[in-house]
Amino acid sequence: MDRVYNFSAGPSMLPLEVLEKAQKELVAFGDSGMSVMEMSHRSKVYDEIIKGAEAVLRDIMNIPENYKVLFLQGGASTQFAMVPLNLFRNSKKADYVNTGQWSKKAISEAKRYGTINVVASSEDTTFNYIPELDKSTFSSDADYFHITSNNTIYGTRYIELPDTGDVPLVSDMSSCILSEVCDVSKFGLIYAGAQKNMGPAGLTVVIIREDLIGHAMDIAPTMLNYKTHADNDSLYNTPPTYSIYIAKLVFEWVKSKGGLAEMEKINKEKASILYDFLDNSGFYKGTVVPKYRSLMNIPFVTPSKELDEKFVKEATAKGLVNLKGHRTVGGMRASIYNAMPVEGVKALVDFMKKFEMENR
Ligand SMILES: *Cc1c(COP(=O)(O)O)cnc(C)c1O
């Protein structure tokens, strides 16, 4: 069967080269005589895989020495609790920006453990922009400041990071990690579920500045304490071994393509093909304030709900799948992560032109 162009927001497309390499190695990895799925996480051969994954990630993201990389489970959603449980070490206060459903979930989870100051929100217009931030509303004694760098459901992204001074900046980068050049040193902590831009579901990557480790609240369970995983090189218990292996292949793929600078260039090119088309269309409409448009998730609508439905149905029949918008916002959403080739975006635009001609 032919592969489709999969515009899913996550789990999402993986590079074909990665899948093919994994296929070749599926039954017997190297000369181990077994699948990576069957290996002990304590074996020498697996140790090379997990250490290798970390090394390539450090290389492509240029992660400074004083940061730990942790390979965890539980998804980004577990980080909503793990971040406050570990970072509430003084005032037990934190500042959050509410830019959508994932921010809201992070906020409500953090509220269980301390005082949350929501410094700004874009809820008034269904989160179709990133709110301007006023430094005078920031808590100077906050233990951390939390943002969602890219808002998967609404298709917005920060174009400028908040200046939080000495307060560590924490970012949920689930849907934009590896999509563009990132200065890790600007953050105290970065977390991301792997299933959007790094690999299969089951793996969560945390990049944390070392001085933020080791101050967890007493109530933090062992498994939700960053120190547990940092002290054991992410091998305190069985990590998601196969997901880490695939992520390693994805990191190597990113590196082979020229790294994050090249990813950023291609992603900008892909996004602008779609945005330029939307901007020049009298039929389709992008739903996000242009300044804050995401490079990864691009929501748009036709003139009516009926046409939106018809669009999704006919696109699917043409091998352009998972274009239905999130159930809370409707319309369409094209998620075009690193693995989506330029040809996929061009095929989508060609289909959009044809659909418009037939339905306007
Ligand atoms: C998908 C997503 C999440 C949820 O991730 P899980 O791994 O399913 O818990 C959180 N934040 C953002 C920005 C996301 O895109």
mmCIF file of C-alpha atoms and ligand atoms in Angstrom:
data_model
loop_
_atom_site.group_PDB
_atom_site.id
_atom_site.type_symbol
_atom_site.label_atom_id
_atom_site.label_comp_id
_atom_site.label_asym_id
_atom_site.label_seq_id
_atom_site.Cartn_x
_atom_site.Cartn_y
_atom_site.Cartn_z
ATOM 1 C CA MET A 1 0.000 0.000 0.000
ATOM 2 C CA ASP A 2 1.166 3.518 -0.761
ATOM 3 C CA ARG A 3 1.900 5.872 2.097
ATOM 4 C CA VAL A 4 -0.361 8.892 2.547
ATOM 5 C CA TYR A 5 0.521 12.446 3.519
ATOM 6 C CA ASN A 6 -0.371 12.344 7.188
ATOM 7 C CA PHE A 7 -1.183 15.781 8.629
ATOM 8 C CA SER A 8 -1.910 14.419 12.113
ATOM 9 C CA ALA A 9 -1.093 16.657 15.088
ATOM 10 C CA GLY A 10 0.329 13.656 16.928
ATOM 11 C CA PRO A 11 1.292 10.917 16.885
ATOM 12 C CA SER A 12 2.436 12.102 13.514
ATOM 13 C CA MET A 13 4.503 11.304 10.449
ATOM 14 C CA LEU A 14 7.992 9.917 10.892
ATOM 15 C CA PRO A 15 10.685 10.256 8.227
ATOM 16 C CA LEU A 16 10.434 7.367 5.755
ATOM 17 C CA GLU A 17 14.196 6.800 5.994
ATOM 18 C CA VAL A 18 13.824 6.257 9.736
ATOM 19 C CA LEU A 19 11.004 3.743 9.319
ATOM 20 C CA GLU A 20 12.944 1.864 6.676
ATOM 21 C CA LYS A 21 16.066 1.710 8.804
ATOM 22 C CA ALA A 22 13.999 0.467 11.773
ATOM 23 C CA GLN A 23 12.389 -2.108 9.495
ATOM 24 C CA LYS A 24 15.809 -3.435 8.473
ATOM 25 C CA GLU A 25 16.900 -3.658 12.094
ATOM 26 C CA LEU A 26 13.589 -4.850 13.506
ATOM 27 C CA VAL A 27 14.232 -8.552 13.851
ATOM 28 C CA ALA A 28 17.924 -8.480 14.677
ATOM 29 C CA PHE A 29 19.760 -5.317 15.653
ATOM 30 C CA GLY A 30 23.406 -5.236 14.593
ATOM 31 C CA ASP A 31 25.015 -8.502 15.652
ATOM 32 C CA SER A 32 22.981 -8.745 18.858
ATOM 33 C CA GLY A 33 20.778 -11.486 17.436
ATOM 34 C CA MET A 34 17.647 -9.828 18.805
ATOM 35 C CA SER A 35 15.261 -6.943 18.294
ATOM 36 C CA VAL A 36 15.799 -3.721 20.244
ATOM 37 C CA MET A 37 12.371 -4.500 21.745
ATOM 38 C CA GLU A 38 13.758 -7.678 23.270
ATOM 39 C CA MET A 39 16.926 -6.244 24.775
ATOM 40 C CA SER A 40 17.684 -5.727 28.407
ATOM 41 C CA HIS A 41 17.899 -2.013 29.133
ATOM 42 C CA ARG A 42 20.988 -2.896 31.181
ATOM 43 C CA SER A 43 22.801 -4.580 28.303
ATOM 44 C CA LYS A 44 25.912 -3.105 26.718
ATOM 45 C CA VAL A 45 24.280 -2.963 23.307
ATOM 46 C CA TYR A 46 21.286 -1.019 24.635
ATOM 47 C CA ASP A 47 23.534 1.280 26.628
ATOM 48 C CA GLU A 48 25.101 2.369 23.357
ATOM 49 C CA ILE A 49 21.648 3.136 21.960
ATOM 50 C CA ILE A 50 20.461 5.294 24.863
ATOM 51 C CA LYS A 51 23.826 7.049 25.268
ATOM 52 C CA GLY A 52 23.943 7.538 21.518
ATOM 53 C CA ALA A 53 20.460 9.054 21.479
ATOM 54 C CA GLU A 54 21.464 11.553 24.141
ATOM 55 C CA ALA A 55 24.721 12.399 22.382
ATOM 56 C CA VAL A 56 23.044 13.160 19.052
ATOM 57 C CA LEU A 57 20.294 15.194 20.719
ATOM 58 C CA ARG A 58 22.930 17.197 22.616
ATOM 59 C CA ASP A 59 24.744 17.751 19.351
ATOM 60 C CA ILE A 60 21.780 18.918 17.256
ATOM 61 C CA MET A 61 20.288 21.111 20.013
ATOM 62 C CA ASN A 62 23.681 22.311 21.182
ATOM 63 C CA ILE A 63 22.715 21.525 24.788
ATOM 64 C CA PRO A 64 25.158 23.093 27.274
ATOM 65 C CA GLU A 65 27.188 20.902 29.665
ATOM 66 C CA ASN A 66 25.269 22.058 32.725
ATOM 67 C CA TYR A 67 21.986 20.593 31.472
ATOM 68 C CA LYS A 68 20.778 17.029 31.934
ATOM 69 C CA VAL A 69 18.805 15.197 29.274
ATOM 70 C CA LEU A 70 16.217 12.816 30.708
ATOM 71 C CA PHE A 71 14.261 10.156 28.819
ATOM 72 C CA LEU A 72 11.014 9.678 30.729
ATOM 73 C CA GLN A 73 7.498 8.344 30.311
ATOM 74 C CA GLY A 74 4.043 9.710 31.041
ATOM 75 C CA GLY A 75 3.868 12.221 28.208
ATOM 76 C CA ALA A 76 3.969 15.995 28.446
ATOM 77 C CA SER A 77 0.880 15.695 30.645
ATOM 78 C CA THR A 78 2.922 14.128 33.453
ATOM 79 C CA GLN A 79 5.300 17.085 33.245
ATOM 80 C CA PHE A 80 2.374 19.343 34.148
ATOM 81 C CA ALA A 81 2.719 17.847 37.657
ATOM 82 C CA MET A 82 6.409 16.994 37.640
ATOM 83 C CA VAL A 83 7.476 20.585 36.953
ATOM 84 C CA PRO A 84 5.801 22.093 40.046
ATOM 85 C CA LEU A 85 6.639 19.074 42.233
ATOM 86 C CA ASN A 86 10.319 19.617 41.477
ATOM 87 C CA LEU A 87 10.623 23.339 40.911
ATOM 88 C CA PHE A 88 8.544 24.632 43.833
ATOM 89 C CA ARG A 89 11.588 24.944 46.039
ATOM 90 C CA ASN A 90 11.236 28.397 47.631
ATOM 91 C CA SER A 91 8.120 30.578 47.343
ATOM 92 C CA LYS A 92 5.989 27.814 45.802
ATOM 93 C CA LYS A 93 4.725 30.445 43.369
ATOM 94 C CA ALA A 94 4.866 30.278 39.597
ATOM 95 C CA ASP A 95 3.820 32.466 36.671
ATOM 96 C CA TYR A 96 1.996 30.887 33.730
ATOM 97 C CA VAL A 97 0.798 32.243 30.390
ATOM 98 C CA ASN A 98 -2.510 30.753 29.273
ATOM 99 C CA THR A 99 -2.295 30.205 25.516
ATOM 100 C CA GLY A 100 -4.605 27.229 25.124
ATOM 101 C CA GLN A 101 -5.811 23.911 26.358
ATOM 102 C CA TRP A 102 -2.361 22.517 27.133
ATOM 103 C CA SER A 103 -1.447 25.637 29.122
ATOM 104 C CA LYS A 104 -4.729 25.369 30.994
ATOM 105 C CA LYS A 105 -4.064 21.778 31.903
ATOM 106 C CA ALA A 106 -0.555 22.692 33.049
ATOM 107 C CA ILE A 107 -2.002 25.510 35.162
ATOM 108 C CA SER A 108 -4.681 23.430 36.834
ATOM 109 C CA GLU A 109 -2.203 20.688 37.671
ATOM 110 C CA ALA A 110 0.359 23.143 39.109
ATOM 111 C CA LYS A 111 -2.363 24.728 41.269
ATOM 112 C CA ARG A 112 -2.486 21.529 43.289
ATOM 113 C CA TYR A 113 1.002 22.251 44.617
ATOM 114 C CA GLY A 114 1.357 26.001 44.955
ATOM 115 C CA THR A 115 0.204 29.486 43.972
ATOM 116 C CA ILE A 116 -0.232 30.133 40.280
ATOM 117 C CA ASN A 117 -0.283 33.619 38.809
ATOM 118 C CA VAL A 118 -1.696 33.642 35.273
ATOM 119 C CA VAL A 119 0.093 36.674 33.859
ATOM 120 C CA ALA A 120 -1.795 36.765 30.549
ATOM 121 C CA SER A 121 -4.304 34.818 28.494
ATOM 122 C CA SER A 122 -5.574 34.736 24.937
ATOM 123 C CA GLU A 123 -8.736 32.872 25.802
ATOM 124 C CA ASP A 124 -10.913 35.859 24.816
ATOM 125 C CA THR A 125 -10.545 35.006 21.115
ATOM 126 C CA THR A 126 -10.160 31.229 21.298
ATOM 127 C CA PHE A 127 -6.391 31.484 21.698
ATOM 128 C CA ASN A 128 -5.679 32.693 18.169
ATOM 129 C CA TYR A 129 -2.747 34.875 19.283
ATOM 130 C CA ILE A 130 -0.003 35.049 21.912
ATOM 131 C CA PRO A 131 -0.788 37.753 24.476
ATOM 132 C CA GLU A 132 1.582 40.674 24.992
ATOM 133 C CA LEU A 133 3.368 40.274 28.300
ATOM 134 C CA ASP A 134 3.794 43.059 30.817
ATOM 135 C CA LYS A 135 6.821 42.516 33.029
ATOM 136 C CA SER A 136 5.221 44.404 35.888
ATOM 137 C CA THR A 137 2.719 41.545 36.243
ATOM 138 C CA PHE A 138 5.454 38.926 36.709
ATOM 139 C CA SER A 139 6.092 37.628 40.241
ATOM 140 C CA SER A 140 9.684 38.489 41.098
ATOM 141 C CA ASP A 141 9.818 35.686 43.672
ATOM 142 C CA ALA A 142 8.316 33.014 41.404
ATOM 143 C CA ASP A 143 10.068 29.647 41.431
ATOM 144 C CA TYR A 144 9.607 29.453 37.652
ATOM 145 C CA PHE A 145 7.756 30.950 34.679
ATOM 146 C CA HIS A 146 5.889 28.583 32.342
ATOM 147 C CA ILE A 147 5.022 28.968 28.662
ATOM 148 C CA THR A 148 3.756 26.680 25.901
ATOM 149 C CA SER A 149 6.101 27.584 23.036
ATOM 150 C CA ASN A 150 3.874 26.233 20.264
ATOM 151 C CA ASN A 151 0.153 25.772 20.700
ATOM 152 C CA THR A 152 -0.688 22.644 18.769
ATOM 153 C CA ILE A 153 -4.467 22.995 18.768
ATOM 154 C CA TYR A 154 -4.697 26.683 17.765
ATOM 155 C CA GLY A 155 -1.551 27.052 15.667
ATOM 156 C CA THR A 156 0.217 29.850 17.515
ATOM 157 C CA ARG A 157 3.817 30.219 18.614
ATOM 158 C CA TYR A 158 5.949 32.676 20.554
ATOM 159 C CA ILE A 159 8.094 34.819 18.339
ATOM 160 C CA GLU A 160 9.920 36.305 21.318
ATOM 161 C CA LEU A 161 10.650 34.755 24.701
ATOM 162 C CA PRO A 162 9.523 36.538 27.867
ATOM 163 C CA ASP A 163 12.331 38.194 29.779
ATOM 164 C CA THR A 164 12.032 36.504 33.163
ATOM 165 C CA GLY A 165 15.375 37.652 34.591
ATOM 166 C CA ASP A 166 16.594 35.172 37.202
ATOM 167 C CA VAL A 167 13.319 33.257 37.268
ATOM 168 C CA PRO A 168 13.839 29.995 35.339
ATOM 169 C CA LEU A 169 11.835 29.824 32.123
ATOM 170 C CA VAL A 170 10.063 26.500 31.595
ATOM 171 C CA SER A 171 8.637 25.574 28.223
ATOM 172 C CA ASP A 172 6.341 22.900 26.901
ATOM 173 C CA MET A 173 7.893 22.337 23.464
ATOM 174 C CA SER A 174 5.965 19.178 22.603
ATOM 175 C CA SER A 175 4.951 20.385 19.169
ATOM 176 C CA CYS A 176 7.952 22.488 18.132
ATOM 177 C CA ILE A 177 11.088 20.865 19.541
ATOM 178 C CA LEU A 178 13.677 20.277 16.772
ATOM 179 C CA SER A 179 11.658 22.445 14.357
ATOM 180 C CA GLU A 180 13.917 25.472 14.567
ATOM 181 C CA VAL A 181 17.125 26.693 16.164
ATOM 182 C CA CYS A 182 16.705 26.897 19.938
ATOM 183 C CA ASP A 183 18.997 28.514 22.514
ATOM 184 C CA VAL A 184 18.674 26.014 25.362
ATOM 185 C CA SER A 185 20.590 28.298 27.730
ATOM 186 C CA LYS A 186 17.596 30.670 27.798
ATOM 187 C CA PHE A 187 15.557 27.987 29.587
ATOM 188 C CA GLY A 188 15.642 26.374 33.002
ATOM 189 C CA LEU A 189 13.686 23.422 31.707
ATOM 190 C CA ILE A 190 12.299 22.216 28.388
ATOM 191 C CA TYR A 191 9.931 19.272 28.070
ATOM 192 C CA ALA A 192 8.299 17.567 25.126
ATOM 193 C CA GLY A 193 6.329 14.432 24.381
ATOM 194 C CA ALA A 194 8.157 12.661 21.566
ATOM 195 C CA GLN A 195 5.163 11.809 19.403
ATOM 196 C CA LYS A 196 5.024 15.064 17.449
ATOM 197 C CA ASN A 197 8.504 15.790 16.227
ATOM 198 C CA MET A 198 10.866 13.260 17.781
ATOM 199 C CA GLY A 199 9.537 9.741 17.511
ATOM 200 C CA PRO A 200 6.777 7.424 18.654
ATOM 201 C CA ALA A 201 4.566 7.931 21.687
ATOM 202 C CA GLY A 202 5.770 6.653 25.036
ATOM 203 C CA LEU A 203 8.852 8.829 25.380
ATOM 204 C CA THR A 204 9.028 12.240 27.019
ATOM 205 C CA VAL A 205 12.220 14.267 26.798
ATOM 206 C CA VAL A 206 13.195 16.673 29.574
ATOM 207 C CA ILE A 207 16.169 19.027 29.294
ATOM 208 C CA ILE A 208 16.863 20.559 32.692
ATOM 209 C CA ARG A 209 19.517 22.881 34.096
ATOM 210 C CA GLU A 210 21.421 20.969 36.761
ATOM 211 C CA ASP A 211 20.912 23.461 39.582
ATOM 212 C CA LEU A 212 17.149 22.885 39.356
ATOM 213 C CA ILE A 213 17.543 19.206 40.207
ATOM 214 C CA GLY A 214 17.484 17.960 43.814
ATOM 215 C CA HIS A 215 14.956 20.313 45.404
ATOM 216 C CA ALA A 216 11.753 18.335 44.892
ATOM 217 C CA MET A 217 8.881 18.706 47.336
ATOM 218 C CA ASP A 218 8.714 15.958 49.996
ATOM 219 C CA ILE A 219 5.481 14.685 48.520
ATOM 220 C CA ALA A 220 7.069 14.094 45.089
ATOM 221 C CA PRO A 221 6.922 10.368 44.308
ATOM 222 C CA THR A 222 10.292 8.785 43.553
ATOM 223 C CA MET A 223 9.360 8.323 39.905
ATOM 224 C CA LEU A 224 8.316 11.985 39.600
ATOM 225 C CA ASN A 225 11.566 13.320 41.022
ATOM 226 C CA TYR A 226 13.994 14.511 38.331
ATOM 227 C CA LYS A 227 16.890 13.577 40.612
ATOM 228 C CA THR A 228 15.907 9.905 40.478
ATOM 229 C CA HIS A 229 16.296 9.887 36.719
ATOM 230 C CA ALA A 230 19.258 12.256 36.537
ATOM 231 C CA ASP A 231 21.268 10.159 39.031
ATOM 232 C CA ASN A 232 20.562 7.004 37.053
ATOM 233 C CA ASP A 233 21.065 8.245 33.490
ATOM 234 C CA SER A 234 17.353 7.625 32.770
ATOM 235 C CA LEU A 235 17.805 3.968 33.741
ATOM 236 C CA TYR A 236 16.329 3.984 37.252
ATOM 237 C CA ASN A 237 13.650 1.657 35.968
ATOM 238 C CA THR A 238 12.906 0.314 32.495
ATOM 239 C CA PRO A 239 12.775 3.273 30.114
ATOM 240 C CA PRO A 240 10.673 3.193 26.905
ATOM 241 C CA THR A 241 13.484 1.358 25.159
ATOM 242 C CA TYR A 242 12.096 1.089 21.642
ATOM 243 C CA SER A 243 10.784 4.663 21.529
ATOM 244 C CA ILE A 244 14.231 5.901 22.547
ATOM 245 C CA TYR A 245 15.786 3.836 19.766
ATOM 246 C CA ILE A 246 13.443 5.339 17.151
ATOM 247 C CA ALA A 247 14.045 8.822 18.567
ATOM 248 C CA LYS A 248 17.773 8.213 18.126
ATOM 249 C CA LEU A 249 17.168 7.425 14.459
ATOM 250 C CA VAL A 250 15.115 10.624 14.137
ATOM 251 C CA PHE A 251 17.874 12.695 15.793
ATOM 252 C CA GLU A 252 20.385 11.167 13.378
ATOM 253 C CA TRP A 253 18.060 11.946 10.478
ATOM 254 C CA VAL A 254 17.804 15.590 11.602
ATOM 255 C CA LYS A 255 21.594 15.772 11.839
ATOM 256 C CA SER A 256 22.060 14.200 8.404
ATOM 257 C CA LYS A 257 19.706 16.805 6.907
ATOM 258 C CA GLY A 258 21.807 19.665 8.245
ATOM 259 C CA GLY A 259 20.527 20.059 11.797
ATOM 260 C CA LEU A 260 18.084 22.534 13.283
ATOM 261 C CA ALA A 261 19.113 25.469 11.089
ATOM 262 C CA GLU A 262 18.207 23.465 8.019
ATOM 263 C CA MET A 263 14.993 22.157 9.646
ATOM 264 C CA GLU A 264 14.022 25.757 10.373
ATOM 265 C CA LYS A 265 14.700 26.798 6.802
ATOM 266 C CA ILE A 266 12.626 23.972 5.342
ATOM 267 C CA ASN A 267 9.843 24.436 7.896
ATOM 268 C CA LYS A 268 9.608 28.145 7.079
ATOM 269 C CA GLU A 269 9.470 27.328 3.411
ATOM 270 C CA LYS A 270 6.728 24.724 3.944
ATOM 271 C CA ALA A 271 4.664 26.989 6.208
ATOM 272 C CA SER A 272 4.914 29.939 3.856
ATOM 273 C CA ILE A 273 3.649 27.883 0.910
ATOM 274 C CA LEU A 274 0.462 27.282 2.869
ATOM 275 C CA TYR A 275 0.182 30.711 4.511
ATOM 276 C CA ASP A 276 0.797 32.559 1.233
ATOM 277 C CA PHE A 277 -1.918 30.526 -0.385
ATOM 278 C CA LEU A 278 -4.344 31.219 2.494
ATOM 279 C CA ASP A 279 -3.547 34.947 2.433
ATOM 280 C CA ASN A 280 -4.345 35.166 -1.261
ATOM 281 C CA SER A 281 -7.513 33.141 -1.089
ATOM 282 C CA GLY A 282 -11.038 34.520 -0.967
ATOM 283 C CA PHE A 283 -12.344 31.079 -0.098
ATOM 284 C CA TYR A 284 -10.124 29.762 2.688
ATOM 285 C CA LYS A 285 -9.173 31.663 5.793
ATOM 286 C CA GLY A 286 -6.344 31.141 8.259
ATOM 287 C CA THR A 287 -7.612 31.546 11.813
ATOM 288 C CA VAL A 288 -4.498 32.859 13.581
ATOM 289 C CA VAL A 289 -3.246 36.440 13.983
ATOM 290 C CA PRO A 290 -0.442 36.443 11.354
ATOM 291 C CA LYS A 291 2.314 37.609 13.692
ATOM 292 C CA TYR A 292 1.939 34.526 15.886
ATOM 293 C CA ARG A 293 1.476 31.845 13.262
ATOM 294 C CA SER A 294 2.953 28.458 14.021
ATOM 295 C CA LEU A 295 5.373 26.777 11.642
ATOM 296 C CA MET A 296 4.072 23.359 12.694
ATOM 297 C CA ASN A 297 0.279 23.495 12.994
ATOM 298 C CA ILE A 298 -1.750 25.490 10.488
ATOM 299 C CA PRO A 299 -5.486 25.819 11.111
ATOM 300 C CA PHE A 300 -7.828 27.133 8.419
ATOM 301 C CA VAL A 301 -11.511 27.132 7.448
ATOM 302 C CA THR A 302 -13.659 27.188 4.318
ATOM 303 C CA PRO A 303 -16.755 29.466 4.154
ATOM 304 C CA SER A 304 -18.969 26.933 5.962
ATOM 305 C CA LYS A 305 -18.972 23.981 8.346
ATOM 306 C CA GLU A 306 -20.561 21.809 5.666
ATOM 307 C CA LEU A 307 -17.739 22.585 3.254
ATOM 308 C CA ASP A 308 -15.165 21.936 5.999
ATOM 309 C CA GLU A 309 -16.592 18.460 6.422
ATOM 310 C CA LYS A 310 -16.677 17.841 2.691
ATOM 311 C CA PHE A 311 -13.098 19.088 2.423
ATOM 312 C CA VAL A 312 -11.812 16.659 5.039
ATOM 313 C CA LYS A 313 -13.669 13.771 3.438
ATOM 314 C CA GLU A 314 -12.458 14.437 -0.101
ATOM 315 C CA ALA A 315 -8.900 15.183 1.022
ATOM 316 C CA THR A 316 -8.798 11.843 2.831
ATOM 317 C CA ALA A 317 -9.859 10.063 -0.340
ATOM 318 C CA LYS A 318 -6.903 11.728 -2.081
ATOM 319 C CA GLY A 319 -4.394 10.486 0.499
ATOM 320 C CA LEU A 320 -4.222 13.752 2.476
ATOM 321 C CA VAL A 321 -5.298 12.526 5.881
ATOM 322 C CA ASN A 322 -5.955 13.765 9.422
ATOM 323 C CA LEU A 323 -6.802 17.323 8.346
ATOM 324 C CA LYS A 324 -9.785 17.676 10.654
ATOM 325 C CA GLY A 325 -9.269 20.457 13.183
ATOM 326 C CA HIS A 326 -9.244 19.749 16.911
ATOM 327 C CA ARG A 327 -12.707 18.896 18.210
ATOM 328 C CA THR A 328 -12.799 22.090 20.276
ATOM 329 C CA VAL A 329 -12.101 24.467 17.373
ATOM 330 C CA GLY A 330 -13.443 22.737 14.246
ATOM 331 C CA GLY A 331 -12.318 23.582 10.715
ATOM 332 C CA MET A 332 -9.103 22.084 9.415
ATOM 333 C CA ARG A 333 -5.587 21.846 10.750
ATOM 334 C CA ALA A 334 -2.540 20.808 8.775
ATOM 335 C CA SER A 335 0.272 19.687 11.055
ATOM 336 C CA ILE A 336 3.482 19.852 9.091
ATOM 337 C CA TYR A 337 6.218 18.646 11.397
ATOM 338 C CA ASN A 338 9.804 17.971 10.314
ATOM 339 C CA ALA A 339 8.917 14.663 8.645
ATOM 340 C CA MET A 340 6.316 16.218 6.316
ATOM 341 C CA PRO A 341 8.060 16.753 2.982
ATOM 342 C CA VAL A 342 7.613 19.941 0.937
ATOM 343 C CA GLU A 343 5.801 17.783 -1.644
ATOM 344 C CA GLY A 344 3.122 16.973 0.957
ATOM 345 C CA VAL A 345 2.391 20.663 1.502
ATOM 346 C CA LYS A 346 2.348 21.298 -2.249
ATOM 347 C CA ALA A 347 -0.047 18.389 -2.733
ATOM 348 C CA LEU A 348 -2.323 19.884 -0.084
ATOM 349 C CA VAL A 349 -2.318 23.309 -1.758
ATOM 350 C CA ASP A 350 -3.043 21.722 -5.153
ATOM 351 C CA PHE A 351 -5.983 19.902 -3.615
ATOM 352 C CA MET A 352 -7.199 23.110 -1.962
ATOM 353 C CA LYS A 353 -7.183 24.927 -5.317
ATOM 354 C CA LYS A 354 -9.153 22.165 -6.958
ATOM 355 C CA PHE A 355 -11.646 21.955 -4.081
ATOM 356 C CA GLU A 356 -12.192 25.712 -4.217
ATOM 357 C CA MET A 357 -12.888 25.604 -7.964
ATOM 358 C CA GLU A 358 -15.466 22.884 -7.506
ATOM 359 C CA ASN A 359 -17.189 24.446 -4.508
ATOM 360 C CA ARG A 360 -17.138 28.195 -4.701
HETATM 361 C C1 LIG B 1 0.355 16.927 22.560
HETATM 362 C C2 LIG B 1 0.698 17.978 23.547
HETATM 363 C C3 LIG B 1 0.636 17.748 24.932
HETATM 364 C C4 LIG B 1 0.174 16.435 25.513
HETATM 365 O O1 LIG B 1 1.134 15.492 25.348
HETATM 366 P P1 LIG B 1 1.011 14.005 25.934
HETATM 367 O O2 LIG B 1 2.347 13.453 25.606
HETATM 368 O O3 LIG B 1 -0.124 13.347 25.220
HETATM 369 O O4 LIG B 1 0.755 14.103 27.387
HETATM 370 C C5 LIG B 1 1.023 18.764 25.780
HETATM 371 N N1 LIG B 1 1.437 19.947 25.307
HETATM 372 C C6 LIG B 1 1.488 20.213 23.992
HETATM 373 C C7 LIG B 1 1.959 21.550 23.522
HETATM 374 C C8 LIG B 1 1.121 19.244 23.077
HETATM 375 O O5 LIG B 1 1.174 19.505 21.754
#
